[in-house]
Coordinates of C-alpha atoms and ligand atoms in Angstrom, one line a residue:
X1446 CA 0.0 0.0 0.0
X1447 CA 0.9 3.5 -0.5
X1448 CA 1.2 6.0 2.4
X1449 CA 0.6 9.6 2.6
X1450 CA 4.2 10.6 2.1
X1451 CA 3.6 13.9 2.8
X1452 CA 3.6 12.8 6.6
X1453 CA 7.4 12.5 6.7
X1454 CA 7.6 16.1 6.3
X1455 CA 5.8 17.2 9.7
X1456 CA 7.8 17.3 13.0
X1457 CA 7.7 14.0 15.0
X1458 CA 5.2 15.3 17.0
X1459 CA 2.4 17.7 17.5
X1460 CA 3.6 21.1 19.7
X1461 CA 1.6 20.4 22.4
X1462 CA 2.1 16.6 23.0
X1463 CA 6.1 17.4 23.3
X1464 CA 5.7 19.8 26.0
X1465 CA 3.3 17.2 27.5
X1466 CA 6.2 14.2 27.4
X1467 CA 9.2 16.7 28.4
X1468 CA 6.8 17.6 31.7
X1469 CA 5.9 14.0 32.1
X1470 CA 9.7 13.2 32.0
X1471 CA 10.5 15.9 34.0
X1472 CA 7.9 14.8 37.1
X1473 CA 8.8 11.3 36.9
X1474 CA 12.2 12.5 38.0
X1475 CA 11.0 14.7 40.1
X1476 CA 8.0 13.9 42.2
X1477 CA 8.0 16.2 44.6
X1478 CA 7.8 19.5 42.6
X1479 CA 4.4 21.3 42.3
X1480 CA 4.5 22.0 39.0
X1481 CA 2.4 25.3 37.2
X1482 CA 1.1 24.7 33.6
X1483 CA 1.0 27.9 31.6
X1484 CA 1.6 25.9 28.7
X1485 CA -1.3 24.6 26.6
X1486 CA -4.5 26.9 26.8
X1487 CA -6.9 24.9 28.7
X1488 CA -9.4 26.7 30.6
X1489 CA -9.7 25.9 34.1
X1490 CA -12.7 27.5 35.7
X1491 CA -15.7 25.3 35.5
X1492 CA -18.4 25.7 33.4
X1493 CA -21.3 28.1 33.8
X1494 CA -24.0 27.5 35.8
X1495 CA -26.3 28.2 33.2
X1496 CA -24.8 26.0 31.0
X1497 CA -25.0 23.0 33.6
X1498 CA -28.6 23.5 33.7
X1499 CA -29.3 23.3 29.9
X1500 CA -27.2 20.5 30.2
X1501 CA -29.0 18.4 33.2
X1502 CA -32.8 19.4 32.1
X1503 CA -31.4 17.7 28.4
X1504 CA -30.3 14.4 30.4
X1505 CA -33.5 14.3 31.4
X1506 CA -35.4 15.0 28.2
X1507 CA -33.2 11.6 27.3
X1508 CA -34.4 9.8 29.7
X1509 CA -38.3 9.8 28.9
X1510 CA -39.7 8.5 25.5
X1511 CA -41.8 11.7 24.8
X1512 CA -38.3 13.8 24.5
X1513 CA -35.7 11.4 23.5
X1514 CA -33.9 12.0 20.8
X1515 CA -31.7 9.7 18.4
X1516 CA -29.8 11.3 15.4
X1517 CA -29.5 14.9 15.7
X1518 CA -29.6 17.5 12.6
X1519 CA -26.9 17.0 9.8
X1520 CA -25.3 20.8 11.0
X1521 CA -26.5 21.1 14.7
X1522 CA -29.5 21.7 16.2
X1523 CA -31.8 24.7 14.9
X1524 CA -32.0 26.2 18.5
X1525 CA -28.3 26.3 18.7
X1526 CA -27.6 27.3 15.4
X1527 CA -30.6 30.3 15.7
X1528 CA -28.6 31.4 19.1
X1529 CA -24.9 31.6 17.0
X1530 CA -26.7 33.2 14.8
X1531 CA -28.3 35.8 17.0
X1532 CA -24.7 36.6 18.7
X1533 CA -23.6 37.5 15.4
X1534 CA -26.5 39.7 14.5
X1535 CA -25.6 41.6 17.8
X1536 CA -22.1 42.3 17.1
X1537 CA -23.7 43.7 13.6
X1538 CA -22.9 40.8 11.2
X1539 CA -25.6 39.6 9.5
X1540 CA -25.7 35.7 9.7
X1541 CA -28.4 33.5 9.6
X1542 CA -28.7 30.3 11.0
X1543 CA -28.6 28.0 7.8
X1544 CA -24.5 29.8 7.2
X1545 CA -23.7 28.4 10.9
X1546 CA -22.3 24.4 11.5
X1547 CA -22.0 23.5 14.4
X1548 CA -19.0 21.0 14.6
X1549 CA -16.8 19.5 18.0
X1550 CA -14.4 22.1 18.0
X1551 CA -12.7 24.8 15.8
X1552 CA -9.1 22.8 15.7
X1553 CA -11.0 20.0 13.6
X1554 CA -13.0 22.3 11.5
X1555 CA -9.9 23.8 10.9
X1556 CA -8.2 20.9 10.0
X1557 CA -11.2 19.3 8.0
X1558 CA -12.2 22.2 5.6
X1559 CA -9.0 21.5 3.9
X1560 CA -11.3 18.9 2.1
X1561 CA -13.1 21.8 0.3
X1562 CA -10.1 22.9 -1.7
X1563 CA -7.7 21.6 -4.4
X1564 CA -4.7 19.5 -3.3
X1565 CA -1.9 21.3 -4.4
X1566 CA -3.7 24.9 -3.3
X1567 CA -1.1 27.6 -1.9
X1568 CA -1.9 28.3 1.9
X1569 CA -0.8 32.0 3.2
X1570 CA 0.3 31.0 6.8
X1571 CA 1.0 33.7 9.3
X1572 CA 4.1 32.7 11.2
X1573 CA 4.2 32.1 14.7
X1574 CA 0.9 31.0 14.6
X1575 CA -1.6 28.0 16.0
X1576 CA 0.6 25.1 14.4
X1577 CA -2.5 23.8 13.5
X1578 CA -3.0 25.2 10.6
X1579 CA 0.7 24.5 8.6
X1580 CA 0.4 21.0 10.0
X1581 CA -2.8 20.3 8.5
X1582 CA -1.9 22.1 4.9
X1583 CA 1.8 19.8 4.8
X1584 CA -0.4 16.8 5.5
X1585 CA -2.6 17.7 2.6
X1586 CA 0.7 18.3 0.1
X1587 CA -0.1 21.7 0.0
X1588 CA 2.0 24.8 -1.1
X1589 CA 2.8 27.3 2.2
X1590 CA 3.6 30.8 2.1
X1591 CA 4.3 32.2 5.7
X1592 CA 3.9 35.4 6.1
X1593 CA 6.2 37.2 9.0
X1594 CA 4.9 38.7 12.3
X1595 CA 7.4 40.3 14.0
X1596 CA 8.3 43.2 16.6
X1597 CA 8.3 45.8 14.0
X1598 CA 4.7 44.9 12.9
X1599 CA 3.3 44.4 15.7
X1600 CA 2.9 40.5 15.1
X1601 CA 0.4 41.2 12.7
X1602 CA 1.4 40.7 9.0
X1603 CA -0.1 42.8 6.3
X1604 CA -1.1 41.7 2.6
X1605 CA 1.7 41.7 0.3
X1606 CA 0.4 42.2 -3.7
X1607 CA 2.8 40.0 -4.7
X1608 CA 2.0 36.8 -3.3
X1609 CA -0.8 34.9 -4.8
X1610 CA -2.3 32.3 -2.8
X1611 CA -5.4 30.0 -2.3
X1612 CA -6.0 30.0 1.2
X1613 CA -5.4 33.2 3.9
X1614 CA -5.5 32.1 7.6
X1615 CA -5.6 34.8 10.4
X1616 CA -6.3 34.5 13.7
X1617 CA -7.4 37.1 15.5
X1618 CA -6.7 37.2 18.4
X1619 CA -3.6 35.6 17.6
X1620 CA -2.9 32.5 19.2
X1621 CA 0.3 32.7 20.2
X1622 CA 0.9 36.5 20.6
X1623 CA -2.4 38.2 21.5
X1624 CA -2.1 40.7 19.0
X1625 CA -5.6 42.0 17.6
X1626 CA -6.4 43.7 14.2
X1627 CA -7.9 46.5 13.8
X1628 CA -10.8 46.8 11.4
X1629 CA -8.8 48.7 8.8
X1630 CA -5.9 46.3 9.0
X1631 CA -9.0 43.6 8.2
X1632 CA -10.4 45.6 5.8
X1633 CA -7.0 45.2 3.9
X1634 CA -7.2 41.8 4.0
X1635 CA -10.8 41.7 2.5
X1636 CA -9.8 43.6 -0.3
X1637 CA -7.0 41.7 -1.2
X1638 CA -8.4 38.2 -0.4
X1639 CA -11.7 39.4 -3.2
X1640 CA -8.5 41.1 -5.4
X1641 CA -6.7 37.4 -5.5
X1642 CA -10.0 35.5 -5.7
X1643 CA -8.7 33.4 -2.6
X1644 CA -10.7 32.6 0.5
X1645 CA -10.1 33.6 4.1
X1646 CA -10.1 31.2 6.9
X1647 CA -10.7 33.6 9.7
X1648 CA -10.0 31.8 13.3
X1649 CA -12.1 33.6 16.2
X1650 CA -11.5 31.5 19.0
X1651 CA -10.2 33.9 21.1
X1652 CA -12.6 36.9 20.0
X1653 CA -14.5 36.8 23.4
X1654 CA -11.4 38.1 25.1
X1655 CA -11.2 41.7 23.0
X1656 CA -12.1 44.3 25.2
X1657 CA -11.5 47.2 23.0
X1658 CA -13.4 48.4 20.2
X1659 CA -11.8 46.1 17.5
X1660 CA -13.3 43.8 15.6
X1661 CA -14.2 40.3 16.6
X1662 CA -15.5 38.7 13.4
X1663 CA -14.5 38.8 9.9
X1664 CA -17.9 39.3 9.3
X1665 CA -18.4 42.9 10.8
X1666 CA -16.1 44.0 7.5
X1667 CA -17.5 44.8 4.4
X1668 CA -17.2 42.5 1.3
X1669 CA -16.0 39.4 3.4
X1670 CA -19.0 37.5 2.7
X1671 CA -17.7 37.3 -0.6
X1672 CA -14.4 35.8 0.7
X1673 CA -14.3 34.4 4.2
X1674 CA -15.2 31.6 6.0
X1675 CA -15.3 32.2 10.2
X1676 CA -14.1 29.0 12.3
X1677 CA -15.6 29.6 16.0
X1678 CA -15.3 27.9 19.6
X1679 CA -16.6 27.5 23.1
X1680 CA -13.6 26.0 24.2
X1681 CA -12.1 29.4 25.7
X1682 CA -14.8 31.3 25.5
X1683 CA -17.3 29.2 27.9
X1684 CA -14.8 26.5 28.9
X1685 CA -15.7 23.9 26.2
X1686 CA -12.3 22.5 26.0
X1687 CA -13.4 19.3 27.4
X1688 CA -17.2 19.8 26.5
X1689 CA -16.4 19.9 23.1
X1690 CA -17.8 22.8 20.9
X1691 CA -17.5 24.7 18.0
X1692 CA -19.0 25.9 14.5
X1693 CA -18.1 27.3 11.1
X1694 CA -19.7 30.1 9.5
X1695 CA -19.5 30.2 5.5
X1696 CA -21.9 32.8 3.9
X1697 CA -24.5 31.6 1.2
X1698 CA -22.9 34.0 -1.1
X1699 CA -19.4 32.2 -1.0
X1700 CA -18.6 30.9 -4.1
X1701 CA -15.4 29.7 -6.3
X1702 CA -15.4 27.7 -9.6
X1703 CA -19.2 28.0 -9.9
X1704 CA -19.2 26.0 -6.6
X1705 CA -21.0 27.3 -3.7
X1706 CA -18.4 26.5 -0.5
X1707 CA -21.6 26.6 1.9
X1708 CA -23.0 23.5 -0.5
X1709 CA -19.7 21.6 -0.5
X1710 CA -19.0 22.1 3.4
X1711 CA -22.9 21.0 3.7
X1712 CA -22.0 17.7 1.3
X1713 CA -19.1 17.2 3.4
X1714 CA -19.9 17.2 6.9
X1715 CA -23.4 15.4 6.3
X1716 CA -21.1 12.5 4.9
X1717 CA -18.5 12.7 6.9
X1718 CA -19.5 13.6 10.6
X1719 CA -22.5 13.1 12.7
X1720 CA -23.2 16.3 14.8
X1721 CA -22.5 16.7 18.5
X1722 CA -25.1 15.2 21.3
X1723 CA -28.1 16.9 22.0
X1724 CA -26.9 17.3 25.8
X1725 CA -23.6 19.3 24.8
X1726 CA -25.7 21.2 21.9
X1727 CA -28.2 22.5 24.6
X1728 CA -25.6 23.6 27.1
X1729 CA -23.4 25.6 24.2
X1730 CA -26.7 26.7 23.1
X1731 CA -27.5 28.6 27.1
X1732 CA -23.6 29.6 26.7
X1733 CA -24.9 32.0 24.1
X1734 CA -28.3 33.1 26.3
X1735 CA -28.3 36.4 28.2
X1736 CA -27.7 34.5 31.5
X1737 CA -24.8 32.3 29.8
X1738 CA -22.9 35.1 28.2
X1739 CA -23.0 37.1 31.3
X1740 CA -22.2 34.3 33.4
X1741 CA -18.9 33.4 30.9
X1742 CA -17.9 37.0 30.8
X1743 CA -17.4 37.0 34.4
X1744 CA -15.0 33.9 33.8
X1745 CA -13.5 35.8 31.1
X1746 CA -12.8 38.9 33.1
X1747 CA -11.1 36.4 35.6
X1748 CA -8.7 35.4 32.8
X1749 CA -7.7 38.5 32.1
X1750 CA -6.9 39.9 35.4
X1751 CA -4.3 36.9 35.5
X1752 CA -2.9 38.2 32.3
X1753 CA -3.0 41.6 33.7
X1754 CA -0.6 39.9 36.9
X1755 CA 1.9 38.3 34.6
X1756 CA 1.8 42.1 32.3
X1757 CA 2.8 43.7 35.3
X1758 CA 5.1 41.0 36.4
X1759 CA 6.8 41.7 32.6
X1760 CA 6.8 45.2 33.2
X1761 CA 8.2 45.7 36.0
X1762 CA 11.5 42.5 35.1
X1763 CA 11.6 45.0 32.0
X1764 CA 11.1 42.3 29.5
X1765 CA 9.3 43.2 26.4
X1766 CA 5.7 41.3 25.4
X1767 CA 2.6 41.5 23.5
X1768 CA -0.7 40.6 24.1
X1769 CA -2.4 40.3 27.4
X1770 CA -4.7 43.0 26.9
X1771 CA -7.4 41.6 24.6
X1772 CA -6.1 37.8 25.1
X1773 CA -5.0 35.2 27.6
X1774 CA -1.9 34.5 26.3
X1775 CA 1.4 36.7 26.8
X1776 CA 4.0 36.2 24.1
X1777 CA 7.5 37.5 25.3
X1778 CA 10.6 37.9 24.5
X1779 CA 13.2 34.9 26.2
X1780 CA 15.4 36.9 28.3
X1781 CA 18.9 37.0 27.6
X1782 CA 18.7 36.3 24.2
X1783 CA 17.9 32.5 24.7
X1784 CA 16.6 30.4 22.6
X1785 CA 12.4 29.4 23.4
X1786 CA 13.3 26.1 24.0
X1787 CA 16.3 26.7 26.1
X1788 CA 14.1 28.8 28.3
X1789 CA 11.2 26.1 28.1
X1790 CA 13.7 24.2 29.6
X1791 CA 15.2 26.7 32.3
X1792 CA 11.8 27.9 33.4
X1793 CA 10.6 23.9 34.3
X1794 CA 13.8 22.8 36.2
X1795 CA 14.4 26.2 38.0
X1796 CA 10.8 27.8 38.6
X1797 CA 8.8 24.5 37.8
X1798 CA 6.3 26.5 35.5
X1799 CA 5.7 25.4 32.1
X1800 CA 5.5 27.5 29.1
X1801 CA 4.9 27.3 25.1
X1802 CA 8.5 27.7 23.3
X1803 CA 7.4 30.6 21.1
X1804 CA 9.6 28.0 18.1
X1805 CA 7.0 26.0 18.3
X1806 CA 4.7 28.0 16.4
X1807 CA 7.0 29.0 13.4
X1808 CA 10.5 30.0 13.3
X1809 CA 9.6 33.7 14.0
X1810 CA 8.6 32.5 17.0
X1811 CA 12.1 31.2 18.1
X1812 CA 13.5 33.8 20.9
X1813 CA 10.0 34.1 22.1
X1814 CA 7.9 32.5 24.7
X1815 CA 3.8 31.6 25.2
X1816 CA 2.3 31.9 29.2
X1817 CA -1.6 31.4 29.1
X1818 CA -3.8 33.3 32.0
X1819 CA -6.3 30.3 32.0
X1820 CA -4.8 29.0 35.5
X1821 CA -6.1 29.9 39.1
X1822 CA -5.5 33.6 40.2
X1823 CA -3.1 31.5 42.9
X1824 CA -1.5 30.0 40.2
X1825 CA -0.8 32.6 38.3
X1826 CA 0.5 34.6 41.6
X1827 CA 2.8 32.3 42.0
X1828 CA 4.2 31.4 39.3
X1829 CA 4.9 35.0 38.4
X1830 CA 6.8 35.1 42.0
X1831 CA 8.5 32.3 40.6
X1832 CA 9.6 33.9 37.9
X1833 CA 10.7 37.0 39.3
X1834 CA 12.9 34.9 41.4
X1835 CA 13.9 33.3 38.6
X1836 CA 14.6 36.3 36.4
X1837 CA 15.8 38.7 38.7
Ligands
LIG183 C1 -3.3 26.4 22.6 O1 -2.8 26.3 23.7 O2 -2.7 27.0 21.7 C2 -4.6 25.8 22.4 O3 -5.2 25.4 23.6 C3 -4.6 24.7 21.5 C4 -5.9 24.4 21.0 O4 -6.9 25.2 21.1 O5 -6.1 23.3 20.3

């Protein structure tokens, strides 16, 4: 048999199982260190108490005849996808509940809309970014084009005429670095995305954590329902991570090749995938109720005044970062010039708190280091003592 070759050209392993092996090694070893994981962005407050309740009155329904329920609906429940719909319409773009699928999570719906385009398409990549998204595109023999974020830009790339390409990720807010576009900086991207006929994969996962007035779908700017598809998750915005959530938005209008995408993503997901349970679908659907989103958005301030702890903490060590502000993660620089990994590795057996090696999400990442705010505020006290002690 033939293999997919284009396997041998990933790293050994995914980003975040490494870290998970070098922190297994490093407890076996030692078993008496109390270990603080900054590293992999898992929410750790648990999950609203509206939420719980949509959740328990559904066990019931499923435990009586007259409201049991088998197969669900090929893209998620109507109720659910009527309430994503409705938080759209409030933040002014105008989706309707047939453009929203509601999947398990955005990292697969990431991963699987690759089965919409060509093999062989040209992926614009920004680099560091979720490592997702280059992983997925060399599995599928795809062409990559990174494009740099950097210092001087502010970690968010611009279009560049000159590059032609299929595919445009952007994730905003970034995962790793936090940084946010602005709507201009989006519109840009619009333009150029309709200019070069090429679709946008717009990752939001992270839009509930803006607080300023910046834009947290693709959707609030003009023209991208001719060009962009929105991938969207509970996980960190109502602690889904383990619940299991997400949904992609792709506009009726979105067409290439005479193809409607909405038509091919509807062929390919009622084939391929068979919907999340009713239970899970009617507590995401109370995460986006009035008592749900106020309920989360408490949780969500929580997160941030951890990453407002571990800004300080930066500020006052004098080392330079971004994000923090309108994201839970904090991307710095490595101090002293060290490589991320070499700091992964100093910041675990010195101050026993475990990091993302910025390398890990491109090689403009290397030099830079990833801390997530989704611990305990006693966590994050700590380990920032830690690391001033460490640092100092
Ligand atoms: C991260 O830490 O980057 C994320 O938790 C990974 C993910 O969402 O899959």
């Amino acid at each position: 048999m033939n293999t997919n070759r284009n396997y041998k050209n990933l790293q050994d392993s995914y980003l975040f199982a490494t870290i998970g092996q070098k922190v297994k090694a490093y407890t076996a070893t030692n078993p008496d260190k109390k270990i603080i994981r900054m590293g992999i962005g898992d929410v750790t407050l648990p999950l609203a108490p509206a939420v719980i309740t949509a959740m328990q009155n559904a066990v019931a329904e499923m435990g009586v005849p007259e409201t049991f329920r088998g197969y669900g609906e090929d893209y998620g429940y109507e109720f659910l996808r009527t309430a994503i719909s409705e938080y759209y319409i409030k933040k002014g773009a105008n989706i309707s509940p047939s453009e929203v699928f509601v999947s398990d999570g955005a990292k697969c719906d990431v991963a699987n809309i690759l089965d919409i385009f060509a093999a062989g398409s040209t992926a614009l990549i920004p680099d560091p970014v979720y490592p997702v998204y280059s992983d997925t595109n060399i599995m599928a023999g795809n062409k990559i084009i990174f494009t740099h974020g950097n210092e001087a830009n502010g970690f968010l790339p611009m279009p560049d005429e000159s590059i032609n390409a299929d595919i445009i990720y952007i994730c905003s807010p970034n995962n790793p670095t936090g940084a946010v576009y602005n709507k201009e900086q989006l519109q840009k991207w619009v333009d150029y995305a309709i200019s070069k006929d090429a679709i946008i994969l717009y990752d939001s996962a992270y839009e509930a954590f803006i607080q300023d007035d910046l834009p947290t779908s693709i959707f609030q700017i003009s023209g991208a329902e001719k060009c962009a598809i929105e991938i969207g998750s509970l996980s960190k915005t109502a602690g889904f991570t383990g619940t299991r959530c997400g949904y992609t938005i792709i506009p009726h209008t979105l067409e290439r090749d005479g193809m409607s995408l909405h038509k091919m993503w509807s062929r390919r997901q009622s084939t391929k995938y068979n919907q999340l349970p009713y239970i899970i679908q009617r507590g995401a659907e109370a995460a986006f109720l009035p008592d749900g989103l106020a309920q989360n958005k408490k949780n969500i301030a929580y997160y941030l005044q951890n990453a407002k702890l571990m800004s300080e903490t930066f500020d006052g060590l004098g080392i330079r970062y971004c994000g923090g502000k309108n994201a839970p993660y904090i991307w710095l620089k490595c101090p002293d010039g060290l490589k991320s990994w070499d700091f992964f590795d100093a910041l675990l057996e010195k101050a026993n708190v475990v990091g993302t090696p910025g390398a890990g999400f491109g090689s403009q990442g290397e030099g830079f280091f990833r801390l997530s705010a989704f611990g305990s505020k006693e966590n994050t006290i700590e380990a920032m003592e830690r690391v001033k002690n460490f640092l100092k």
